[in-house]
Amino acid sequence: LPAALEDNMPLSPLKFRRVAAQVDFQLSQQRLVGGQVFPRRKHPERHTVVPTVSFAEERTKAIQKKCKANGVSISAALFAVCNIAWARMGGGSKAAPTLMYSALNLRPYFTARRAAPWDSYWHLAIGYFNVVLPSFLPSGTAAERTFWLRARQAKEQSTRAAKSPLVASRTHEMAVERGERARGWAKEDDERDRGTWVPPTPAPQAQQLPQREPVLPARAKASAAALIGLSLLGNLDGIYKHATFPDTELHTLTTGSRQRHGAMLLFGYTFKGRLWISLGYDCNGFEGDVVDRFWKEALDCVDEFLG
């Protein structure tokens, strides 16, 4: 079997390092406060649709120029687009922040060299980071200033996540947590198939271990629910070498994400000199026309703020 992703980032086995990593991971998880979610519905069948828009080369250059003038990339601006679009819809409580997530390239953190055939570049090497923005809108005519402020906040949070010296240890801790979850779900699935599953019962008070004195800062419990995921692929013209194949014209990229029921992912990338934005989602998994209204608001935000 190929090595696990985190094996490419081996860490010191020192006990202090392990404990410090656990404390940092818990503190970083406590900062993930969300609570804004699309109203969902259960449906036995998944039906993914991907509405897509593209912008002409000249307009794409103008958008890039405007983003640069405001100190951000298009990727950071798309976080603000989703944030403002959702706030204008009045989707949830203004007190709960908007949490969005995106992928983080982990290859720069690899320190172990793998022998063939596991040294291939063709395998996923991604983690995740989160961006948290306010869900309210200021009154008055400060919409554009608010938009670019939140785009810069998204950039700052993205940069902080990518440049953290603790990326490797957080990846290891998340792998442990996700592994425990996956084994628990797999066990439940197997037992349901056999007809032997029973809901877990709380352990009796007498059998519970005495609680330790808490050492982490006391914080009220808060939802960490995410509104949407963003797949920000950047400029794909650096990957697809168009000039290398002069007899073939690549004109469209079709995204193909694997999605669970009720999932949603917004894509943003540049291809053939054009900016493309698409929204892949399970149209059976959301109530009413809520996604259609969000998509319209998002495109209106692009027109209003990006030009």
PDB file of C-alpha atoms in Angstrom:
ATOM      1  CA  LEU A   1       0.000   0.000   0.000  1.00  0.00           C
ATOM      2  CA  PRO A   2       1.222   3.549  -0.617  1.00  0.00           C
ATOM      3  CA  ALA A   3       2.350   5.508   2.403  1.00  0.00           C
ATOM      4  CA  ALA A   4      -0.149   7.801   4.086  1.00  0.00           C
ATOM      5  CA  LEU A   5       0.071  11.472   3.152  1.00  0.00           C
ATOM      6  CA  GLU A   6       1.322  12.519   6.579  1.00  0.00           C
ATOM      7  CA  ASP A   7       4.219  10.031   6.334  1.00  0.00           C
ATOM      8  CA  ASN A   8       5.800  12.471   3.905  1.00  0.00           C
ATOM      9  CA  MET A   9       6.089  14.925   6.807  1.00  0.00           C
ATOM     10  CA  PRO A  10       7.686  12.888   9.613  1.00  0.00           C
ATOM     11  CA  LEU A  11       7.868  14.583  13.013  1.00  0.00           C
ATOM     12  CA  SER A  12      10.101  14.191  16.005  1.00  0.00           C
ATOM     13  CA  PRO A  13       8.890  11.418  18.373  1.00  0.00           C
ATOM     14  CA  LEU A  14       9.667  13.541  21.453  1.00  0.00           C
ATOM     15  CA  LYS A  15       6.805  13.490  23.947  1.00  0.00           C
ATOM     16  CA  PHE A  16       6.897  17.261  24.429  1.00  0.00           C
ATOM     17  CA  ARG A  17       6.493  17.760  20.670  1.00  0.00           C
ATOM     18  CA  ARG A  18       3.490  15.424  20.618  1.00  0.00           C
ATOM     19  CA  VAL A  19       1.789  17.195  23.519  1.00  0.00           C
ATOM     20  CA  ALA A  20       2.527  20.645  22.072  1.00  0.00           C
ATOM     21  CA  ALA A  21       1.036  19.547  18.731  1.00  0.00           C
ATOM     22  CA  GLN A  22      -2.139  18.335  20.442  1.00  0.00           C
ATOM     23  CA  VAL A  23      -2.550  21.601  22.362  1.00  0.00           C
ATOM     24  CA  ASP A  24      -1.958  23.710  19.240  1.00  0.00           C
ATOM     25  CA  PHE A  25      -4.428  21.599  17.264  1.00  0.00           C
ATOM     26  CA  GLN A  26      -7.149  21.987  19.885  1.00  0.00           C
ATOM     27  CA  LEU A  27      -6.597  25.743  20.098  1.00  0.00           C
ATOM     28  CA  SER A  28      -6.677  26.099  16.299  1.00  0.00           C
ATOM     29  CA  GLN A  29      -9.911  24.084  16.117  1.00  0.00           C
ATOM     30  CA  GLN A  30     -11.540  26.305  18.756  1.00  0.00           C
ATOM     31  CA  ARG A  31     -11.021  29.319  16.498  1.00  0.00           C
ATOM     32  CA  LEU A  32     -13.163  27.773  13.756  1.00  0.00           C
ATOM     33  CA  VAL A  33     -16.479  29.451  14.443  1.00  0.00           C
ATOM     34  CA  GLY A  34     -19.187  29.317  11.791  1.00  0.00           C
ATOM     35  CA  GLY A  35     -22.876  28.581  11.850  1.00  0.00           C
ATOM     36  CA  GLN A  36     -24.039  29.813   8.440  1.00  0.00           C
ATOM     37  CA  VAL A  37     -25.452  26.921   6.384  1.00  0.00           C
ATOM     38  CA  PHE A  38     -27.707  26.473   3.389  1.00  0.00           C
ATOM     39  CA  PRO A  39     -31.055  24.899   4.318  1.00  0.00           C
ATOM     40  CA  ARG A  40     -30.817  21.275   3.240  1.00  0.00           C
ATOM     41  CA  ARG A  41     -33.260  18.494   2.540  1.00  0.00           C
ATOM     42  CA  LYS A  42     -32.860  14.725   2.369  1.00  0.00           C
ATOM     43  CA  HIS A  43     -33.262  13.046  -1.002  1.00  0.00           C
ATOM     44  CA  PRO A  44     -32.389   9.467  -1.965  1.00  0.00           C
ATOM     45  CA  GLU A  45     -30.727  10.497  -5.251  1.00  0.00           C
ATOM     46  CA  ARG A  46     -27.854  12.883  -5.821  1.00  0.00           C
ATOM     47  CA  HIS A  47     -27.998  15.083  -8.914  1.00  0.00           C
ATOM     48  CA  THR A  48     -25.000  17.369  -9.345  1.00  0.00           C
ATOM     49  CA  VAL A  49     -25.253  20.407 -11.618  1.00  0.00           C
ATOM     50  CA  VAL A  50     -22.465  22.881 -12.386  1.00  0.00           C
ATOM     51  CA  PRO A  51     -23.640  26.312 -13.640  1.00  0.00           C
ATOM     52  CA  THR A  52     -20.591  28.055 -15.092  1.00  0.00           C
ATOM     53  CA  VAL A  53     -19.758  31.552 -16.294  1.00  0.00           C
ATOM     54  CA  SER A  54     -16.618  32.826 -17.990  1.00  0.00           C
ATOM     55  CA  PHE A  55     -15.360  36.336 -18.632  1.00  0.00           C
ATOM     56  CA  ALA A  56     -13.654  37.652 -21.745  1.00  0.00           C
ATOM     57  CA  GLU A  57      -9.881  38.102 -21.691  1.00  0.00           C
ATOM     58  CA  GLU A  58     -10.052  41.895 -21.528  1.00  0.00           C
ATOM     59  CA  ARG A  59     -12.505  41.805 -18.652  1.00  0.00           C
ATOM     60  CA  THR A  60     -10.405  39.157 -16.894  1.00  0.00           C
ATOM     61  CA  LYS A  61      -7.349  41.436 -17.140  1.00  0.00           C
ATOM     62  CA  ALA A  62      -9.391  44.329 -15.743  1.00  0.00           C
ATOM     63  CA  ILE A  63     -10.572  42.165 -12.819  1.00  0.00           C
ATOM     64  CA  GLN A  64      -7.006  41.059 -12.088  1.00  0.00           C
ATOM     65  CA  LYS A  65      -5.836  44.681 -12.218  1.00  0.00           C
ATOM     66  CA  LYS A  66      -8.557  45.811  -9.814  1.00  0.00           C
ATOM     67  CA  CYS A  67      -7.794  42.987  -7.376  1.00  0.00           C
ATOM     68  CA  LYS A  68      -4.084  43.847  -7.483  1.00  0.00           C
ATOM     69  CA  ALA A  69      -4.853  47.517  -6.831  1.00  0.00           C
ATOM     70  CA  ASN A  70      -6.705  46.437  -3.681  1.00  0.00           C
ATOM     71  CA  GLY A  71      -3.889  44.170  -2.523  1.00  0.00           C
ATOM     72  CA  VAL A  72      -5.553  40.794  -3.110  1.00  0.00           C
ATOM     73  CA  SER A  73      -5.792  37.989  -5.648  1.00  0.00           C
ATOM     74  CA  ILE A  74      -8.954  36.863  -7.410  1.00  0.00           C
ATOM     75  CA  SER A  75      -8.985  33.866  -5.053  1.00  0.00           C
ATOM     76  CA  ALA A  76      -9.236  36.093  -1.970  1.00  0.00           C
ATOM     77  CA  ALA A  77     -11.888  38.199  -3.685  1.00  0.00           C
ATOM     78  CA  LEU A  78     -14.044  35.113  -4.290  1.00  0.00           C
ATOM     79  CA  PHE A  79     -14.206  34.486  -0.533  1.00  0.00           C
ATOM     80  CA  ALA A  80     -15.577  38.013  -0.154  1.00  0.00           C
ATOM     81  CA  VAL A  81     -18.014  37.443  -3.041  1.00  0.00           C
ATOM     82  CA  CYS A  82     -19.518  34.420  -1.266  1.00  0.00           C
ATOM     83  CA  ASN A  83     -19.572  36.254   2.060  1.00  0.00           C
ATOM     84  CA  ILE A  84     -21.340  39.375   0.763  1.00  0.00           C
ATOM     85  CA  ALA A  85     -23.752  37.371  -1.416  1.00  0.00           C
ATOM     86  CA  TRP A  86     -24.855  35.264   1.561  1.00  0.00           C
ATOM     87  CA  ALA A  87     -25.196  38.314   3.824  1.00  0.00           C
ATOM     88  CA  ARG A  88     -27.350  40.097   1.251  1.00  0.00           C
ATOM     89  CA  MET A  89     -29.619  37.063   1.093  1.00  0.00           C
ATOM     90  CA  GLY A  90     -30.130  37.321   4.842  1.00  0.00           C
ATOM     91  CA  GLY A  91     -29.547  33.603   5.081  1.00  0.00           C
ATOM     92  CA  GLY A  92     -28.778  33.149   8.769  1.00  0.00           C
ATOM     93  CA  SER A  93     -28.269  34.923  12.078  1.00  0.00           C
ATOM     94  CA  LYS A  94     -26.006  37.941  11.698  1.00  0.00           C
ATOM     95  CA  ALA A  95     -24.338  37.018  14.984  1.00  0.00           C
ATOM     96  CA  ALA A  96     -22.873  33.786  13.566  1.00  0.00           C
ATOM     97  CA  PRO A  97     -19.796  34.245  11.336  1.00  0.00           C
ATOM     98  CA  THR A  98     -19.480  32.758   7.862  1.00  0.00           C
ATOM     99  CA  LEU A  99     -16.957  29.913   7.721  1.00  0.00           C
ATOM    100  CA  MET A 100     -15.675  28.736   4.336  1.00  0.00           C
ATOM    101  CA  TYR A 101     -12.990  26.190   3.557  1.00  0.00           C
ATOM    102  CA  SER A 102     -10.499  25.583   0.770  1.00  0.00           C
ATOM    103  CA  ALA A 103      -7.642  23.249  -0.115  1.00  0.00           C
ATOM    104  CA  LEU A 104      -4.042  23.746   0.997  1.00  0.00           C
ATOM    105  CA  ASN A 105      -1.120  22.380  -1.028  1.00  0.00           C
ATOM    106  CA  LEU A 106       0.993  20.242   1.320  1.00  0.00           C
ATOM    107  CA  ARG A 107       3.842  19.376  -1.055  1.00  0.00           C
ATOM    108  CA  PRO A 108       6.089  22.244   0.154  1.00  0.00           C
ATOM    109  CA  TYR A 109       6.077  20.627   3.606  1.00  0.00           C
ATOM    110  CA  PHE A 110       7.276  17.191   2.468  1.00  0.00           C
ATOM    111  CA  THR A 111      10.617  16.315   4.041  1.00  0.00           C
ATOM    112  CA  ALA A 112      10.807  12.560   3.351  1.00  0.00           C
ATOM    113  CA  ARG A 113      11.866  11.173  -0.026  1.00  0.00           C
ATOM    114  CA  ARG A 114       9.855   8.177  -1.206  1.00  0.00           C
ATOM    115  CA  ALA A 115      11.218   5.305  -3.236  1.00  0.00           C
ATOM    116  CA  ALA A 116       9.629   4.263  -6.520  1.00  0.00           C
ATOM    117  CA  PRO A 117       6.825   3.758  -7.334  1.00  0.00           C
ATOM    118  CA  TRP A 118       5.522   5.960  -4.500  1.00  0.00           C
ATOM    119  CA  ASP A 119       7.670   8.959  -5.518  1.00  0.00           C
ATOM    120  CA  SER A 120       5.208   9.843  -8.280  1.00  0.00           C
ATOM    121  CA  TYR A 121       3.820  13.373  -8.400  1.00  0.00           C
ATOM    122  CA  TRP A 122       0.444  12.008  -9.436  1.00  0.00           C
ATOM    123  CA  HIS A 123      -1.233  11.696  -6.081  1.00  0.00           C
ATOM    124  CA  LEU A 124      -3.244  14.094  -3.978  1.00  0.00           C
ATOM    125  CA  ALA A 125      -1.295  16.094  -1.433  1.00  0.00           C
ATOM    126  CA  ILE A 126      -3.797  18.516   0.038  1.00  0.00           C
ATOM    127  CA  GLY A 127      -4.965  19.631   3.419  1.00  0.00           C
ATOM    128  CA  TYR A 128      -7.602  22.210   4.251  1.00  0.00           C
ATOM    129  CA  PHE A 129      -7.756  25.677   5.716  1.00  0.00           C
ATOM    130  CA  ASN A 130     -10.660  27.851   6.775  1.00  0.00           C
ATOM    131  CA  VAL A 131     -11.612  31.489   6.345  1.00  0.00           C
ATOM    132  CA  VAL A 132     -13.997  33.100   8.834  1.00  0.00           C
ATOM    133  CA  LEU A 133     -15.688  36.414   7.970  1.00  0.00           C
ATOM    134  CA  PRO A 134     -18.499  38.444   9.606  1.00  0.00           C
ATOM    135  CA  SER A 135     -22.028  37.803   8.388  1.00  0.00           C
ATOM    136  CA  PHE A 136     -23.455  41.301   8.852  1.00  0.00           C
ATOM    137  CA  LEU A 137     -23.311  44.239   6.462  1.00  0.00           C
ATOM    138  CA  PRO A 138     -22.700  47.837   7.600  1.00  0.00           C
ATOM    139  CA  SER A 139     -25.409  50.375   6.954  1.00  0.00           C
ATOM    140  CA  GLY A 140     -24.904  53.231   4.569  1.00  0.00           C
ATOM    141  CA  THR A 141     -22.838  53.311   1.381  1.00  0.00           C
ATOM    142  CA  ALA A 142     -19.755  51.432   2.562  1.00  0.00           C
ATOM    143  CA  ALA A 143     -20.419  48.281   0.522  1.00  0.00           C
ATOM    144  CA  GLU A 144     -17.304  48.484  -1.642  1.00  0.00           C
ATOM    145  CA  ARG A 145     -14.976  49.292   1.262  1.00  0.00           C
ATOM    146  CA  THR A 146     -16.490  46.378   3.189  1.00  0.00           C
ATOM    147  CA  PHE A 147     -15.987  44.028   0.249  1.00  0.00           C
ATOM    148  CA  TRP A 148     -12.295  44.800  -0.197  1.00  0.00           C
ATOM    149  CA  LEU A 149     -11.681  44.763   3.556  1.00  0.00           C
ATOM    150  CA  ARG A 150     -13.102  41.239   3.757  1.00  0.00           C
ATOM    151  CA  ALA A 151     -11.119  40.170   0.693  1.00  0.00           C
ATOM    152  CA  ARG A 152      -7.943  41.327   2.474  1.00  0.00           C
ATOM    153  CA  GLN A 153      -9.037  39.485   5.625  1.00  0.00           C
ATOM    154  CA  ALA A 154      -9.484  36.330   3.538  1.00  0.00           C
ATOM    155  CA  LYS A 155      -6.014  36.825   2.039  1.00  0.00           C
ATOM    156  CA  GLU A 156      -4.477  37.301   5.490  1.00  0.00           C
ATOM    157  CA  GLN A 157      -6.108  34.156   6.872  1.00  0.00           C
ATOM    158  CA  SER A 158      -5.120  32.136   3.791  1.00  0.00           C
ATOM    159  CA  THR A 159      -1.509  33.313   4.012  1.00  0.00           C
ATOM    160  CA  ARG A 160      -1.366  32.600   7.740  1.00  0.00           C
ATOM    161  CA  ALA A 161      -2.623  29.057   7.168  1.00  0.00           C
ATOM    162  CA  ALA A 162      -0.169  28.362   4.347  1.00  0.00           C
ATOM    163  CA  LYS A 163       2.874  29.798   6.134  1.00  0.00           C
ATOM    164  CA  SER A 164       2.244  28.420   9.603  1.00  0.00           C
ATOM    165  CA  PRO A 165       5.249  26.445  10.924  1.00  0.00           C
ATOM    166  CA  LEU A 166       2.725  24.053  12.460  1.00  0.00           C
ATOM    167  CA  VAL A 167       1.141  22.848   9.211  1.00  0.00           C
ATOM    168  CA  ALA A 168       2.830  19.434   9.453  1.00  0.00           C
ATOM    169  CA  SER A 169       1.821  18.762  13.060  1.00  0.00           C
ATOM    170  CA  ARG A 170      -1.748  19.930  12.434  1.00  0.00           C
ATOM    171  CA  THR A 171      -1.926  17.602   9.422  1.00  0.00           C
ATOM    172  CA  HIS A 172      -0.866  14.688  11.636  1.00  0.00           C
ATOM    173  CA  GLU A 173      -3.419  15.543  14.318  1.00  0.00           C
ATOM    174  CA  MET A 174      -6.213  15.945  11.759  1.00  0.00           C
ATOM    175  CA  ALA A 175      -5.261  12.590  10.237  1.00  0.00           C
ATOM    176  CA  VAL A 176      -5.687  10.930  13.646  1.00  0.00           C
ATOM    177  CA  GLU A 177      -9.081  12.587  14.166  1.00  0.00           C
ATOM    178  CA  ARG A 178     -10.350  11.758  10.678  1.00  0.00           C
ATOM    179  CA  GLY A 179      -9.082   8.199  10.982  1.00  0.00           C
ATOM    180  CA  GLU A 180     -11.030   7.669  14.198  1.00  0.00           C
ATOM    181  CA  ARG A 181     -14.157   9.097  12.572  1.00  0.00           C
ATOM    182  CA  ALA A 182     -13.779   6.943   9.453  1.00  0.00           C
ATOM    183  CA  ARG A 183     -13.338   3.745  11.457  1.00  0.00           C
ATOM    184  CA  GLY A 184     -16.380   4.596  13.551  1.00  0.00           C
ATOM    185  CA  TRP A 185     -18.535   5.214  10.473  1.00  0.00           C
ATOM    186  CA  ALA A 186     -17.252   2.058   8.759  1.00  0.00           C
ATOM    187  CA  LYS A 187     -18.046  -0.036  11.839  1.00  0.00           C
ATOM    188  CA  GLU A 188     -21.554   1.416  11.988  1.00  0.00           C
ATOM    189  CA  ASP A 189     -22.079   0.768   8.244  1.00  0.00           C
ATOM    190  CA  ASP A 190     -20.983  -2.858   8.625  1.00  0.00           C
ATOM    191  CA  GLU A 191     -23.240  -3.409  11.605  1.00  0.00           C
ATOM    192  CA  ARG A 192     -26.199  -1.796   9.824  1.00  0.00           C
ATOM    193  CA  ASP A 193     -25.649  -4.122   6.859  1.00  0.00           C
ATOM    194  CA  ARG A 194     -25.667  -7.120   9.219  1.00  0.00           C
ATOM    195  CA  GLY A 195     -28.649  -5.780  11.136  1.00  0.00           C
ATOM    196  CA  THR A 196     -26.723  -5.791  14.430  1.00  0.00           C
ATOM    197  CA  TRP A 197     -26.264  -2.037  14.944  1.00  0.00           C
ATOM    198  CA  VAL A 198     -27.639  -0.484  18.107  1.00  0.00           C
ATOM    199  CA  PRO A 199     -27.343   3.195  19.052  1.00  0.00           C
ATOM    200  CA  PRO A 200     -24.559   3.813  21.570  1.00  0.00           C
ATOM    201  CA  THR A 201     -25.652   4.467  25.126  1.00  0.00           C
ATOM    202  CA  PRO A 202     -23.986   7.050  27.360  1.00  0.00           C
ATOM    203  CA  ALA A 203     -21.532   5.581  29.809  1.00  0.00           C
ATOM    204  CA  PRO A 204     -22.797   5.465  33.411  1.00  0.00           C
ATOM    205  CA  GLN A 205     -21.537   8.257  35.616  1.00  0.00           C
ATOM    206  CA  ALA A 206     -19.813   5.785  37.911  1.00  0.00           C
ATOM    207  CA  GLN A 207     -17.667   4.464  35.059  1.00  0.00           C
ATOM    208  CA  GLN A 208     -16.531   7.847  33.826  1.00  0.00           C
ATOM    209  CA  LEU A 209     -13.014   8.912  34.668  1.00  0.00           C
ATOM    210  CA  PRO A 210     -12.658  11.916  36.968  1.00  0.00           C
ATOM    211  CA  GLN A 211     -12.353  15.080  34.914  1.00  0.00           C
ATOM    212  CA  ARG A 212      -9.008  16.807  34.845  1.00  0.00           C
ATOM    213  CA  GLU A 213      -8.678  20.467  35.581  1.00  0.00           C
ATOM    214  CA  PRO A 214      -8.958  22.221  32.179  1.00  0.00           C
ATOM    215  CA  VAL A 215      -5.742  23.791  30.948  1.00  0.00           C
ATOM    216  CA  LEU A 216      -7.002  25.289  27.687  1.00  0.00           C
ATOM    217  CA  PRO A 217      -8.731  28.694  27.674  1.00  0.00           C
ATOM    218  CA  ALA A 218     -12.421  28.445  28.579  1.00  0.00           C
ATOM    219  CA  ARG A 219     -14.560  29.209  25.545  1.00  0.00           C
ATOM    220  CA  ALA A 220     -18.260  28.837  24.990  1.00  0.00           C
ATOM    221  CA  LYS A 221     -19.252  26.089  22.597  1.00  0.00           C
ATOM    222  CA  ALA A 222     -19.936  27.407  19.108  1.00  0.00           C
ATOM    223  CA  SER A 223     -20.924  25.899  15.788  1.00  0.00           C
ATOM    224  CA  ALA A 224     -18.140  25.170  13.322  1.00  0.00           C
ATOM    225  CA  ALA A 225     -20.541  24.515  10.431  1.00  0.00           C
ATOM    226  CA  ALA A 226     -19.234  25.696   7.054  1.00  0.00           C
ATOM    227  CA  LEU A 227     -21.290  27.530   4.459  1.00  0.00           C
ATOM    228  CA  ILE A 228     -19.409  26.502   1.323  1.00  0.00           C
ATOM    229  CA  GLY A 229     -16.127  25.134   0.016  1.00  0.00           C
ATOM    230  CA  LEU A 230     -14.037  26.979  -2.563  1.00  0.00           C
ATOM    231  CA  SER A 231     -11.730  25.223  -5.019  1.00  0.00           C
ATOM    232  CA  LEU A 232      -9.380  27.993  -6.139  1.00  0.00           C
ATOM    233  CA  LEU A 233      -7.226  26.524  -8.890  1.00  0.00           C
ATOM    234  CA  GLY A 234      -5.384  29.688  -9.922  1.00  0.00           C
ATOM    235  CA  ASN A 235      -4.015  30.200 -13.434  1.00  0.00           C
ATOM    236  CA  LEU A 236      -4.250  26.859 -15.234  1.00  0.00           C
ATOM    237  CA  ASP A 237      -2.521  28.178 -18.355  1.00  0.00           C
ATOM    238  CA  GLY A 238       0.732  27.450 -16.561  1.00  0.00           C
ATOM    239  CA  ILE A 239      -0.227  23.757 -16.449  1.00  0.00           C
ATOM    240  CA  TYR A 240      -1.878  23.303 -19.850  1.00  0.00           C
ATOM    241  CA  LYS A 241       0.918  24.215 -22.291  1.00  0.00           C
ATOM    242  CA  HIS A 242      -1.241  25.396 -25.176  1.00  0.00           C
ATOM    243  CA  ALA A 243       1.704  26.237 -27.470  1.00  0.00           C
ATOM    244  CA  THR A 244       3.038  22.689 -27.176  1.00  0.00           C
ATOM    245  CA  PHE A 245       0.023  21.335 -29.056  1.00  0.00           C
ATOM    246  CA  PRO A 246      -0.620  23.856 -31.866  1.00  0.00           C
ATOM    247  CA  ASP A 247      -3.007  21.546 -33.723  1.00  0.00           C
ATOM    248  CA  THR A 248      -5.279  21.162 -30.705  1.00  0.00           C
ATOM    249  CA  GLU A 249      -7.276  24.001 -29.211  1.00  0.00           C
ATOM    250  CA  LEU A 250      -8.172  23.642 -25.551  1.00  0.00           C
ATOM    251  CA  HIS A 251     -11.106  25.952 -24.991  1.00  0.00           C
ATOM    252  CA  THR A 252     -13.049  24.627 -21.977  1.00  0.00           C
ATOM    253  CA  LEU A 253     -12.228  22.885 -18.727  1.00  0.00           C
ATOM    254  CA  THR A 254     -14.956  20.722 -17.232  1.00  0.00           C
ATOM    255  CA  THR A 255     -14.672  20.302 -13.482  1.00  0.00           C
ATOM    256  CA  GLY A 256     -15.344  16.864 -12.052  1.00  0.00           C
ATOM    257  CA  SER A 257     -15.479  16.850  -8.278  1.00  0.00           C
ATOM    258  CA  ARG A 258     -16.616  13.884  -6.234  1.00  0.00           C
ATOM    259  CA  GLN A 259     -19.455  15.105  -4.066  1.00  0.00           C
ATOM    260  CA  ARG A 260     -21.527  13.522  -1.375  1.00  0.00           C
ATOM    261  CA  HIS A 261     -25.255  14.086  -1.094  1.00  0.00           C
ATOM    262  CA  GLY A 262     -26.118  17.707  -0.339  1.00  0.00           C
ATOM    263  CA  ALA A 263     -22.618  19.022  -1.086  1.00  0.00           C
ATOM    264  CA  MET A 264     -21.539  22.274  -2.720  1.00  0.00           C
ATOM    265  CA  LEU A 265     -18.232  23.570  -4.096  1.00  0.00           C
ATOM    266  CA  LEU A 266     -17.461  26.831  -5.895  1.00  0.00           C
ATOM    267  CA  PHE A 267     -14.628  26.732  -8.460  1.00  0.00           C
ATOM    268  CA  GLY A 268     -12.570  29.716  -9.563  1.00  0.00           C
ATOM    269  CA  TYR A 269      -9.713  29.580 -12.070  1.00  0.00           C
ATOM    270  CA  THR A 270      -8.169  31.227 -15.117  1.00  0.00           C
ATOM    271  CA  PHE A 271      -8.024  29.199 -18.341  1.00  0.00           C
ATOM    272  CA  LYS A 272      -7.242  30.393 -21.888  1.00  0.00           C
ATOM    273  CA  GLY A 273      -6.817  33.873 -20.437  1.00  0.00           C
ATOM    274  CA  ARG A 274     -10.408  33.915 -19.165  1.00  0.00           C
ATOM    275  CA  LEU A 275     -11.709  33.881 -15.619  1.00  0.00           C
ATOM    276  CA  TRP A 276     -14.123  31.005 -14.972  1.00  0.00           C
ATOM    277  CA  ILE A 277     -16.440  30.658 -11.979  1.00  0.00           C
ATOM    278  CA  SER A 278     -18.650  27.617 -11.495  1.00  0.00           C
ATOM    279  CA  LEU A 279     -20.815  26.263  -8.708  1.00  0.00           C
ATOM    280  CA  GLY A 280     -21.083  22.491  -8.432  1.00  0.00           C
ATOM    281  CA  TYR A 281     -23.849  21.325  -6.112  1.00  0.00           C
ATOM    282  CA  ASP A 282     -26.395  18.594  -5.517  1.00  0.00           C
ATOM    283  CA  CYS A 283     -29.640  20.230  -6.623  1.00  0.00           C
ATOM    284  CA  ASN A 284     -31.648  17.570  -4.775  1.00  0.00           C
ATOM    285  CA  GLY A 285     -29.956  18.401  -1.501  1.00  0.00           C
ATOM    286  CA  PHE A 286     -31.092  21.977  -0.904  1.00  0.00           C
ATOM    287  CA  GLU A 287     -34.451  23.519  -0.157  1.00  0.00           C
ATOM    288  CA  GLY A 288     -36.391  25.597  -2.662  1.00  0.00           C
ATOM    289  CA  ASP A 289     -34.518  28.129  -4.783  1.00  0.00           C
ATOM    290  CA  VAL A 290     -31.959  29.082  -2.136  1.00  0.00           C
ATOM    291  CA  VAL A 291     -28.953  28.073  -4.269  1.00  0.00           C
ATOM    292  CA  ASP A 292     -30.302  29.859  -7.358  1.00  0.00           C
ATOM    293  CA  ARG A 293     -30.704  33.044  -5.325  1.00  0.00           C
ATOM    294  CA  PHE A 294     -27.201  32.707  -3.888  1.00  0.00           C
ATOM    295  CA  TRP A 295     -25.692  32.144  -7.335  1.00  0.00           C
ATOM    296  CA  LYS A 296     -27.454  35.243  -8.688  1.00  0.00           C
ATOM    297  CA  GLU A 297     -26.237  37.339  -5.747  1.00  0.00           C
ATOM    298  CA  ALA A 298     -22.694  36.037  -6.222  1.00  0.00           C
ATOM    299  CA  LEU A 299     -22.628  36.978  -9.910  1.00  0.00           C
ATOM    300  CA  ASP A 300     -24.125  40.376  -9.069  1.00  0.00           C
ATOM    301  CA  CYS A 301     -21.279  40.884  -6.559  1.00  0.00           C
ATOM    302  CA  VAL A 302     -18.727  40.028  -9.255  1.00  0.00           C
ATOM    303  CA  ASP A 303     -20.284  42.632 -11.567  1.00  0.00           C
ATOM    304  CA  GLU A 304     -20.533  45.253  -8.817  1.00  0.00           C
ATOM    305  CA  PHE A 305     -17.162  44.910  -7.112  1.00  0.00           C
ATOM    306  CA  LEU A 306     -14.797  43.261  -9.594  1.00  0.00           C
ATOM    307  CA  GLY A 307     -16.032  45.107 -12.689  1.00  0.00           C
TER     308      GLY A 307
END
